[in-house]
Amino acid sequence: HRGVDLGGYVGEQVVAADSGLVLYAGPLAGRTLVSVEHLGGLRTTYEPIAPAVHVGDRVQRGDVIGTLLAGHPGCTATPPMVCLHWGVHRQRVYLDPLRLVEADLIRLLPWPGDD
């Protein structure tokens, strides 16, 4: 399993993780996906989605690239939720896409009454 499964609902918009060039948008081996190439050689894939983009389109971070479909094999989400499979690789080396997501700085504050 090369990526992560994110829970969502059929028909939800799927957005590009970053700016890039759409390399593939359509059916492949019984599933429908979109693949986007980003600066630095990263490539993200999103499936199963109904593409809203075409090969050769340039997308910006946050642009809608499709809508979520049902049917990702092995999805463990509780219905009516379904899974969006999100994968990332660079030169055929698969990476953990969650490591690419920026998180806000977490600060632990003192609990009231603690000295």
CSV table of N, CA, C and O in Angstrom, one decimal:
chain,number,residue,atom,x,y,z
A,1,HIS,N,0.9,-1.2,0.0
A,1,HIS,CA,0.0,0.0,0.0
A,1,HIS,C,0.9,1.2,0.0
A,1,HIS,O,1.6,1.5,1.0
A,2,ARG,N,0.9,1.9,-1.1
A,2,ARG,CA,1.9,3.0,-1.3
A,2,ARG,C,1.2,4.4,-1.2
A,2,ARG,O,0.9,5.0,-2.1
A,3,GLY,N,0.9,4.8,0.0
A,3,GLY,CA,0.2,6.1,0.3
A,3,GLY,C,-0.6,6.0,1.5
A,3,GLY,O,-0.4,5.1,2.4
A,4,VAL,N,-1.6,6.9,1.6
A,4,VAL,CA,-2.5,6.9,2.7
A,4,VAL,C,-4.0,7.0,2.2
A,4,VAL,O,-4.2,7.4,1.1
A,5,ASP,N,-4.9,6.5,3.0
A,5,ASP,CA,-6.3,6.6,2.6
A,5,ASP,C,-6.9,7.6,3.6
A,5,ASP,O,-6.8,7.5,4.8
A,6,LEU,N,-7.6,8.6,2.9
A,6,LEU,CA,-8.2,9.7,3.7
A,6,LEU,C,-9.7,9.5,3.6
A,6,LEU,O,-10.2,9.3,2.5
A,7,GLY,N,-10.4,9.6,4.6
A,7,GLY,CA,-11.9,9.5,4.6
A,7,GLY,C,-12.6,10.7,4.0
A,7,GLY,O,-12.1,11.8,4.2
A,8,GLY,N,-13.6,10.4,3.3
A,8,GLY,CA,-14.4,11.5,2.7
A,8,GLY,C,-15.8,11.0,2.3
A,8,GLY,O,-16.1,9.8,2.6
A,9,TYR,N,-16.5,11.8,1.5
A,9,TYR,CA,-17.8,11.4,1.1
A,9,TYR,C,-17.9,11.5,-0.5
A,9,TYR,O,-17.3,12.4,-1.1
A,10,VAL,N,-18.6,10.6,-1.1
A,10,VAL,CA,-18.8,10.6,-2.5
A,10,VAL,C,-19.3,12.0,-2.9
A,10,VAL,O,-20.2,12.6,-2.3
A,11,GLY,N,-18.6,12.5,-4.0
A,11,GLY,CA,-19.0,13.8,-4.5
A,11,GLY,C,-18.2,15.0,-3.9
A,11,GLY,O,-18.2,16.1,-4.4
A,12,GLU,N,-17.4,14.7,-2.8
A,12,GLU,CA,-16.6,15.8,-2.3
A,12,GLU,C,-15.5,16.2,-3.3
A,12,GLU,O,-15.0,15.4,-4.0
A,13,GLN,N,-15.1,17.5,-3.2
A,13,GLN,CA,-14.1,18.0,-4.1
A,13,GLN,C,-12.7,17.5,-3.6
A,13,GLN,O,-12.5,17.5,-2.4
A,14,VAL,N,-11.9,17.1,-4.6
A,14,VAL,CA,-10.5,16.7,-4.3
A,14,VAL,C,-9.6,17.8,-4.8
A,14,VAL,O,-9.8,18.3,-6.0
A,15,VAL,N,-8.7,18.3,-4.0
A,15,VAL,CA,-7.9,19.5,-4.5
A,15,VAL,C,-6.4,19.1,-4.6
A,15,VAL,O,-6.0,18.1,-4.0
A,16,ALA,N,-5.7,19.8,-5.4
A,16,ALA,CA,-4.2,19.5,-5.6
A,16,ALA,C,-3.5,19.9,-4.4
A,16,ALA,O,-3.7,21.0,-3.8
A,17,ALA,N,-2.6,19.0,-4.0
A,17,ALA,CA,-1.7,19.3,-2.8
A,17,ALA,C,-0.8,20.4,-3.0
A,17,ALA,O,-0.4,21.1,-2.0
A,18,ASP,N,-0.4,20.6,-4.2
A,18,ASP,CA,0.6,21.7,-4.6
A,18,ASP,C,0.4,22.0,-6.1
A,18,ASP,O,-0.2,21.3,-6.8
A,19,SER,N,1.1,23.1,-6.5
A,19,SER,CA,1.0,23.5,-7.9
A,19,SER,C,1.8,22.5,-8.7
A,19,SER,O,2.7,21.8,-8.3
A,20,GLY,N,1.3,22.3,-10.0
A,20,GLY,CA,2.0,21.4,-10.8
A,20,GLY,C,1.3,21.2,-12.2
A,20,GLY,O,0.4,21.9,-12.5
A,21,LEU,N,1.8,20.1,-12.9
A,21,LEU,CA,1.3,19.8,-14.2
A,21,LEU,C,0.6,18.5,-14.1
A,21,LEU,O,1.1,17.5,-13.6
A,22,VAL,N,-0.7,18.4,-14.7
A,22,VAL,CA,-1.4,17.2,-14.7
A,22,VAL,C,-0.8,16.2,-15.8
A,22,VAL,O,-0.7,16.6,-16.9
A,23,LEU,N,-0.3,15.1,-15.3
A,23,LEU,CA,0.3,14.1,-16.2
A,23,LEU,C,-0.7,13.0,-16.7
A,23,LEU,O,-0.5,12.5,-17.7
A,24,TYR,N,-1.7,12.8,-15.8
A,24,TYR,CA,-2.7,11.7,-16.2
A,24,TYR,C,-4.0,12.1,-15.5
A,24,TYR,O,-4.0,12.5,-14.3
A,25,ALA,N,-5.1,11.9,-16.2
A,25,ALA,CA,-6.4,12.1,-15.6
A,25,ALA,C,-7.4,11.2,-16.4
A,25,ALA,O,-7.7,11.4,-17.5
A,26,GLY,N,-7.8,10.1,-15.7
A,26,GLY,CA,-8.7,9.2,-16.4
A,26,GLY,C,-8.6,7.8,-15.8
A,26,GLY,O,-8.0,7.5,-14.8
A,27,PRO,N,-9.2,6.8,-16.5
A,27,PRO,CA,-9.2,5.4,-16.1
A,27,PRO,C,-7.8,4.7,-16.3
A,27,PRO,O,-7.1,5.0,-17.3
A,28,LEU,N,-7.4,3.9,-15.3
A,28,LEU,CA,-6.2,3.1,-15.5
A,28,LEU,C,-6.4,1.9,-14.6
A,28,LEU,O,-6.6,1.9,-13.4
A,29,ALA,N,-6.3,0.7,-15.3
A,29,ALA,CA,-6.3,-0.6,-14.6
A,29,ALA,C,-7.6,-0.7,-13.7
A,29,ALA,O,-7.5,-1.1,-12.5
A,30,GLY,N,-8.7,-0.3,-14.2
A,30,GLY,CA,-10.0,-0.5,-13.4
A,30,GLY,C,-10.3,0.6,-12.4
A,30,GLY,O,-11.2,0.4,-11.6
A,31,ARG,N,-9.5,1.6,-12.3
A,31,ARG,CA,-9.7,2.7,-11.4
A,31,ARG,C,-9.6,4.0,-12.1
A,31,ARG,O,-9.0,4.1,-13.2
A,32,THR,N,-10.1,5.1,-11.6
A,32,THR,CA,-10.0,6.4,-12.2
A,32,THR,C,-9.1,7.3,-11.3
A,32,THR,O,-9.4,7.4,-10.1
A,33,LEU,N,-8.1,7.9,-11.8
A,33,LEU,CA,-7.2,8.7,-11.0
A,33,LEU,C,-6.7,10.0,-11.7
A,33,LEU,O,-6.9,10.1,-12.9
A,34,VAL,N,-6.0,10.8,-10.9
A,34,VAL,CA,-5.3,12.0,-11.4
A,34,VAL,C,-3.9,11.9,-10.8
A,34,VAL,O,-3.7,11.6,-9.7
A,35,SER,N,-3.0,12.3,-11.7
A,35,SER,CA,-1.6,12.3,-11.3
A,35,SER,C,-1.0,13.7,-11.7
A,35,SER,O,-1.2,14.1,-12.8
A,36,VAL,N,-0.4,14.3,-10.7
A,36,VAL,CA,0.2,15.7,-10.9
A,36,VAL,C,1.7,15.7,-10.5
A,36,VAL,O,2.1,15.1,-9.5
A,37,GLU,N,2.5,16.3,-11.5
A,37,GLU,CA,3.9,16.4,-11.2
A,37,GLU,C,4.2,17.8,-10.7
A,37,GLU,O,3.7,18.8,-11.2
A,38,HIS,N,5.0,17.9,-9.6
A,38,HIS,CA,5.3,19.1,-8.9
A,38,HIS,C,6.8,19.4,-9.0
A,38,HIS,O,7.6,18.5,-9.4
A,39,LEU,N,7.1,20.6,-8.7
A,39,LEU,CA,8.5,21.0,-8.7
A,39,LEU,C,9.3,20.1,-7.8
A,39,LEU,O,8.8,19.6,-6.8
A,40,GLY,N,10.6,19.8,-8.2
A,40,GLY,CA,11.4,19.0,-7.4
A,40,GLY,C,11.2,17.5,-7.7
A,40,GLY,O,11.8,16.6,-7.0
A,41,GLY,N,10.4,17.2,-8.7
A,41,GLY,CA,10.3,15.8,-9.1
A,41,GLY,C,9.2,15.0,-8.3
A,41,GLY,O,9.1,13.8,-8.5
A,42,LEU,N,8.5,15.6,-7.4
A,42,LEU,CA,7.4,14.9,-6.7
A,42,LEU,C,6.3,14.7,-7.6
A,42,LEU,O,5.9,15.6,-8.5
A,43,ARG,N,5.6,13.6,-7.5
A,43,ARG,CA,4.4,13.3,-8.2
A,43,ARG,C,3.3,12.8,-7.2
A,43,ARG,O,3.6,11.9,-6.4
A,44,THR,N,2.2,13.4,-7.2
A,44,THR,CA,1.1,13.0,-6.4
A,44,THR,C,0.0,12.3,-7.2
A,44,THR,O,-0.2,12.7,-8.4
A,45,THR,N,-0.7,11.3,-6.6
A,45,THR,CA,-1.8,10.6,-7.3
A,45,THR,C,-3.0,10.6,-6.3
A,45,THR,O,-2.8,10.5,-5.1
A,46,TYR,N,-4.1,10.7,-6.9
A,46,TYR,CA,-5.4,10.7,-6.2
A,46,TYR,C,-6.4,9.8,-6.8
A,46,TYR,O,-6.6,9.9,-8.0
A,47,GLU,N,-6.9,8.8,-6.0
A,47,GLU,CA,-7.9,7.9,-6.6
A,47,GLU,C,-8.8,7.4,-5.5
A,47,GLU,O,-8.4,7.3,-4.4
A,48,PRO,N,-10.0,6.9,-5.8
A,48,PRO,CA,-10.7,7.1,-7.1
A,48,PRO,C,-11.4,8.4,-7.2
A,48,PRO,O,-12.1,8.8,-6.3
A,49,ILE,N,-11.2,9.1,-8.3
A,49,ILE,CA,-11.9,10.4,-8.4
A,49,ILE,C,-12.3,10.5,-9.9
A,49,ILE,O,-11.8,9.9,-10.8
A,50,ALA,N,-13.4,11.4,-10.0
A,50,ALA,CA,-13.9,11.7,-11.4
A,50,ALA,C,-13.1,13.0,-11.7
A,50,ALA,O,-13.3,14.0,-11.1
A,51,PRO,N,-12.2,12.9,-12.7
A,51,PRO,CA,-11.3,14.1,-13.0
A,51,PRO,C,-12.1,15.3,-13.4
A,51,PRO,O,-13.0,15.2,-14.2
A,52,ALA,N,-11.6,16.5,-13.0
A,52,ALA,CA,-12.1,17.8,-13.4
A,52,ALA,C,-11.0,18.5,-14.2
A,52,ALA,O,-11.2,19.6,-14.5
A,53,VAL,N,-9.9,17.8,-14.4
A,53,VAL,CA,-8.8,18.4,-15.2
A,53,VAL,C,-8.4,17.4,-16.3
A,53,VAL,O,-8.9,16.3,-16.4
A,54,HIS,N,-7.5,17.9,-17.2
A,54,HIS,CA,-7.1,17.1,-18.3
A,54,HIS,C,-5.6,17.1,-18.4
A,54,HIS,O,-4.9,18.0,-17.8
A,55,VAL,N,-5.0,16.1,-19.0
A,55,VAL,CA,-3.6,16.0,-19.2
A,55,VAL,C,-3.1,17.3,-19.8
A,55,VAL,O,-3.6,17.9,-20.8
A,56,GLY,N,-2.0,17.9,-19.2
A,56,GLY,CA,-1.4,19.1,-19.7
A,56,GLY,C,-1.9,20.4,-19.0
A,56,GLY,O,-1.3,21.4,-19.1
A,57,ASP,N,-3.0,20.2,-18.2
A,57,ASP,CA,-3.4,21.4,-17.4
A,57,ASP,C,-2.4,21.7,-16.3
A,57,ASP,O,-1.8,20.8,-15.7
A,58,ARG,N,-2.3,23.0,-16.0
A,58,ARG,CA,-1.5,23.4,-14.9
A,58,ARG,C,-2.5,23.7,-13.8
A,58,ARG,O,-3.5,24.4,-14.0
A,59,VAL,N,-2.1,23.2,-12.6
A,59,VAL,CA,-3.0,23.5,-11.4
A,59,VAL,C,-2.2,24.2,-10.3
A,59,VAL,O,-1.0,24.1,-10.3
A,60,GLN,N,-2.9,24.9,-9.5
A,60,GLN,CA,-2.3,25.5,-8.3
A,60,GLN,C,-2.7,24.8,-7.1
A,60,GLN,O,-3.7,24.1,-7.1
A,61,ARG,N,-1.9,25.0,-6.0
A,61,ARG,CA,-2.3,24.3,-4.8
A,61,ARG,C,-3.7,24.7,-4.4
A,61,ARG,O,-4.1,25.9,-4.4
A,62,GLY,N,-4.6,23.8,-4.1
A,62,GLY,CA,-5.9,24.0,-3.7
A,62,GLY,C,-6.9,24.0,-4.8
A,62,GLY,O,-8.1,24.1,-4.6
A,63,ASP,N,-6.5,23.9,-6.1
A,63,ASP,CA,-7.4,23.8,-7.2
A,63,ASP,C,-8.1,22.5,-7.2
A,63,ASP,O,-7.5,21.5,-6.9
A,64,VAL,N,-9.4,22.5,-7.5
A,64,VAL,CA,-10.2,21.3,-7.6
A,64,VAL,C,-9.7,20.5,-8.8
A,64,VAL,O,-9.6,21.0,-9.9
A,65,ILE,N,-9.3,19.2,-8.6
A,65,ILE,CA,-8.9,18.4,-9.6
A,65,ILE,C,-9.9,17.3,-9.9
A,65,ILE,O,-9.7,16.5,-10.9
A,66,GLY,N,-10.9,17.1,-9.1
A,66,GLY,CA,-11.9,16.1,-9.3
A,66,GLY,C,-12.8,16.0,-8.1
A,66,GLY,O,-12.7,16.7,-7.2
A,67,THR,N,-13.7,15.0,-8.2
A,67,THR,CA,-14.6,14.7,-7.1
A,67,THR,C,-14.5,13.2,-6.7
A,67,THR,O,-14.2,12.3,-7.5
A,68,LEU,N,-14.6,13.0,-5.4
A,68,LEU,CA,-14.4,11.7,-4.8
A,68,LEU,C,-15.4,10.7,-5.3
A,68,LEU,O,-16.6,11.0,-5.3
A,69,LEU,N,-15.0,9.5,-5.6
A,69,LEU,CA,-15.9,8.4,-6.0
A,69,LEU,C,-15.7,7.3,-5.0
A,69,LEU,O,-14.7,7.2,-4.2
A,70,ALA,N,-16.7,6.4,-4.9
A,70,ALA,CA,-16.6,5.2,-4.1
A,70,ALA,C,-15.7,4.1,-4.8
A,70,ALA,O,-15.5,4.2,-6.0
A,71,GLY,N,-15.2,3.1,-4.1
A,71,GLY,CA,-14.7,2.0,-4.8
A,71,GLY,C,-13.2,1.8,-4.6
A,71,GLY,O,-12.6,0.9,-5.2
A,72,HIS,N,-12.6,2.5,-3.6
A,72,HIS,CA,-11.1,2.2,-3.3
A,72,HIS,C,-11.0,0.8,-2.6
A,72,HIS,O,-11.6,0.7,-1.5
A,73,PRO,N,-10.4,-0.2,-3.2
A,73,PRO,CA,-10.2,-1.5,-2.6
A,73,PRO,C,-9.5,-1.4,-1.2
A,73,PRO,O,-8.6,-0.6,-1.1
A,74,GLY,N,-10.1,-2.1,-0.3
A,74,GLY,CA,-9.4,-2.1,1.1
A,74,GLY,C,-9.8,-0.9,1.9
A,74,GLY,O,-9.3,-0.8,3.0
A,75,CYS,N,-10.7,-0.1,1.5
A,75,CYS,CA,-11.1,1.0,2.3
A,75,CYS,C,-11.8,0.6,3.6
A,75,CYS,O,-12.7,-0.2,3.6
A,76,THR,N,-11.3,1.1,4.7
A,76,THR,CA,-11.8,0.7,6.0
A,76,THR,C,-12.7,1.8,6.6
A,76,THR,O,-13.1,1.7,7.8
A,77,ALA,N,-13.1,2.8,5.8
A,77,ALA,CA,-14.0,3.8,6.3
A,77,ALA,C,-15.4,3.3,6.6
A,77,ALA,O,-15.8,2.4,5.9
A,78,THR,N,-16.0,3.8,7.6
A,78,THR,CA,-17.4,3.4,7.9
A,78,THR,C,-18.4,4.1,7.0
A,78,THR,O,-18.4,5.3,7.0
A,79,PRO,N,-19.2,3.4,6.2
A,79,PRO,CA,-20.2,4.0,5.4
A,79,PRO,C,-21.0,5.0,6.1
A,79,PRO,O,-21.3,4.7,7.3
A,80,PRO,N,-21.4,6.1,5.6
A,80,PRO,CA,-21.3,6.4,4.1
A,80,PRO,C,-20.0,7.0,3.7
A,80,PRO,O,-19.8,7.4,2.6
A,81,MET,N,-19.0,7.0,4.6
A,81,MET,CA,-17.7,7.5,4.2
A,81,MET,C,-17.0,6.5,3.2
A,81,MET,O,-17.3,5.3,3.2
A,82,VAL,N,-16.1,7.1,2.3
A,82,VAL,CA,-15.3,6.3,1.4
A,82,VAL,C,-13.9,6.8,1.5
A,82,VAL,O,-13.6,7.7,2.3
A,83,CYS,N,-13.0,6.2,0.8
A,83,CYS,CA,-11.6,6.5,0.9
A,83,CYS,C,-11.0,7.2,-0.3
A,83,CYS,O,-11.3,6.7,-1.4
A,84,LEU,N,-10.2,8.2,-0.1
A,84,LEU,CA,-9.4,8.8,-1.1
A,84,LEU,C,-8.0,8.3,-0.9
A,84,LEU,O,-7.4,8.5,0.2
A,85,HIS,N,-7.5,7.6,-1.9
A,85,HIS,CA,-6.1,7.1,-1.8
A,85,HIS,C,-5.2,8.2,-2.3
A,85,HIS,O,-5.4,8.7,-3.4
A,86,TRP,N,-4.2,8.7,-1.5
A,86,TRP,CA,-3.3,9.7,-1.8
A,86,TRP,C,-1.9,9.2,-1.8
A,86,TRP,O,-1.5,8.7,-0.7
A,87,GLY,N,-1.2,9.2,-2.9
A,87,GLY,CA,0.1,8.7,-3.0
A,87,GLY,C,1.1,9.8,-3.4
A,87,GLY,O,0.7,10.7,-4.1
A,88,VAL,N,2.4,9.6,-3.0
A,88,VAL,CA,3.4,10.6,-3.4
A,88,VAL,C,4.7,9.7,-3.7
A,88,VAL,O,5.0,8.8,-3.0
A,89,HIS,N,5.3,10.1,-4.9
A,89,HIS,CA,6.6,9.4,-5.1
A,89,HIS,C,7.5,10.4,-5.9
A,89,HIS,O,7.1,11.4,-6.5
A,90,ARG,N,8.8,10.1,-5.7
A,90,ARG,CA,9.9,10.8,-6.5
A,90,ARG,C,10.8,9.8,-7.1
A,90,ARG,O,11.3,9.0,-6.4
A,91,GLN,N,10.8,9.9,-8.4
A,91,GLN,CA,11.6,8.9,-9.2
A,91,GLN,C,11.4,7.5,-8.8
A,91,GLN,O,12.4,6.8,-8.4
A,92,ARG,N,10.2,7.1,-8.7
A,92,ARG,CA,9.8,5.7,-8.4
A,92,ARG,C,10.0,5.3,-6.9
A,92,ARG,O,9.9,4.1,-6.6
A,93,VAL,N,10.4,6.3,-6.1
A,93,VAL,CA,10.6,6.0,-4.7
A,93,VAL,C,9.3,6.6,-4.0
A,93,VAL,O,9.1,7.8,-4.0
A,94,TYR,N,8.5,5.7,-3.4
A,94,TYR,CA,7.3,6.2,-2.7
A,94,TYR,C,7.6,6.8,-1.4
A,94,TYR,O,8.4,6.3,-0.6
A,95,LEU,N,6.9,7.8,-1.1
A,95,LEU,CA,7.1,8.6,0.2
A,95,LEU,C,5.8,8.6,1.0
A,95,LEU,O,4.7,8.4,0.4
A,96,ASP,N,5.9,8.9,2.3
A,96,ASP,CA,4.7,9.1,3.1
A,96,ASP,C,4.2,10.4,2.9
A,96,ASP,O,4.8,11.4,3.2
A,97,PRO,N,3.0,10.6,2.2
A,97,PRO,CA,2.4,11.9,1.9
A,97,PRO,C,2.2,12.7,3.1
A,97,PRO,O,2.2,14.0,3.1
A,98,LEU,N,1.9,12.1,4.3
A,98,LEU,CA,1.6,12.9,5.5
A,98,LEU,C,2.8,13.7,5.9
A,98,LEU,O,2.6,14.7,6.6
A,99,ARG,N,4.0,13.3,5.6
A,99,ARG,CA,5.2,14.0,5.9
A,99,ARG,C,5.3,15.3,5.1
A,99,ARG,O,6.1,16.2,5.5
A,100,LEU,N,4.5,15.5,4.1
A,100,LEU,CA,4.6,16.7,3.3
A,100,LEU,C,3.6,17.7,3.7
A,100,LEU,O,3.6,18.8,3.2
A,101,VAL,N,2.7,17.3,4.6
A,101,VAL,CA,1.6,18.2,5.1
A,101,VAL,C,2.2,19.1,6.2
A,101,VAL,O,2.8,18.6,7.1
A,102,GLU,N,2.0,20.4,6.0
A,102,GLU,CA,2.5,21.3,7.0
A,102,GLU,C,1.6,21.4,8.2
A,102,GLU,O,0.4,21.4,8.0
A,103,ALA,N,2.2,21.4,9.4
A,103,ALA,CA,1.4,21.5,10.6
A,103,ALA,C,1.7,22.8,11.3
A,103,ALA,O,2.8,23.3,11.2
A,104,ASP,N,0.7,23.3,12.0
A,104,ASP,CA,1.0,24.5,12.8
A,104,ASP,C,1.9,24.2,13.9
A,104,ASP,O,1.9,23.0,14.4
A,105,LEU,N,2.6,25.2,14.4
A,105,LEU,CA,3.5,25.0,15.6
A,105,LEU,C,2.6,24.6,16.8
A,105,LEU,O,1.6,25.3,17.1
A,106,ILE,N,2.9,23.6,17.5
A,106,ILE,CA,2.2,23.1,18.6
A,106,ILE,C,2.9,23.6,19.9
A,106,ILE,O,4.1,23.4,20.0
A,107,ARG,N,2.2,24.3,20.7
A,107,ARG,CA,2.7,24.7,22.0
A,107,ARG,C,1.9,24.2,23.1
A,107,ARG,O,0.7,24.2,23.1
A,108,LEU,N,2.6,23.6,24.1
A,108,LEU,CA,2.0,23.1,25.3
A,108,LEU,C,2.0,24.3,26.3
A,108,LEU,O,3.0,24.8,26.7
A,109,LEU,N,0.8,24.6,26.7
A,109,LEU,CA,0.6,25.7,27.7
A,109,LEU,C,0.4,25.1,29.1
A,109,LEU,O,-0.2,24.0,29.2
A,110,PRO,N,0.8,25.8,30.1
A,110,PRO,CA,0.5,25.2,31.5
A,110,PRO,C,-1.0,25.1,31.8
A,110,PRO,O,-1.8,25.8,31.3
A,111,TRP,N,-1.3,24.0,32.4
A,111,TRP,CA,-2.7,23.7,32.8
A,111,TRP,C,-3.0,24.7,34.0
A,111,TRP,O,-2.2,24.9,34.9
A,112,PRO,N,-4.2,25.3,34.0
A,112,PRO,CA,-4.6,26.2,35.0
A,112,PRO,C,-4.4,25.5,36.4
A,112,PRO,O,-4.9,24.4,36.6
A,113,GLY,N,-3.8,26.2,37.3
A,113,GLY,CA,-3.5,25.7,38.7
A,113,GLY,C,-2.2,25.0,38.8
A,113,GLY,O,-1.7,24.7,39.9
A,114,ASP,N,-1.5,24.6,37.7
A,114,ASP,CA,-0.2,24.0,37.8
A,114,ASP,C,0.8,25.1,38.0
A,114,ASP,O,0.8,26.2,37.5
A,115,ASP,N,1.8,24.9,38.9
A,115,ASP,CA,2.9,25.9,39.2
A,115,ASP,C,4.2,25.3,38.7
A,115,ASP,O,4.5,24.3,38.8
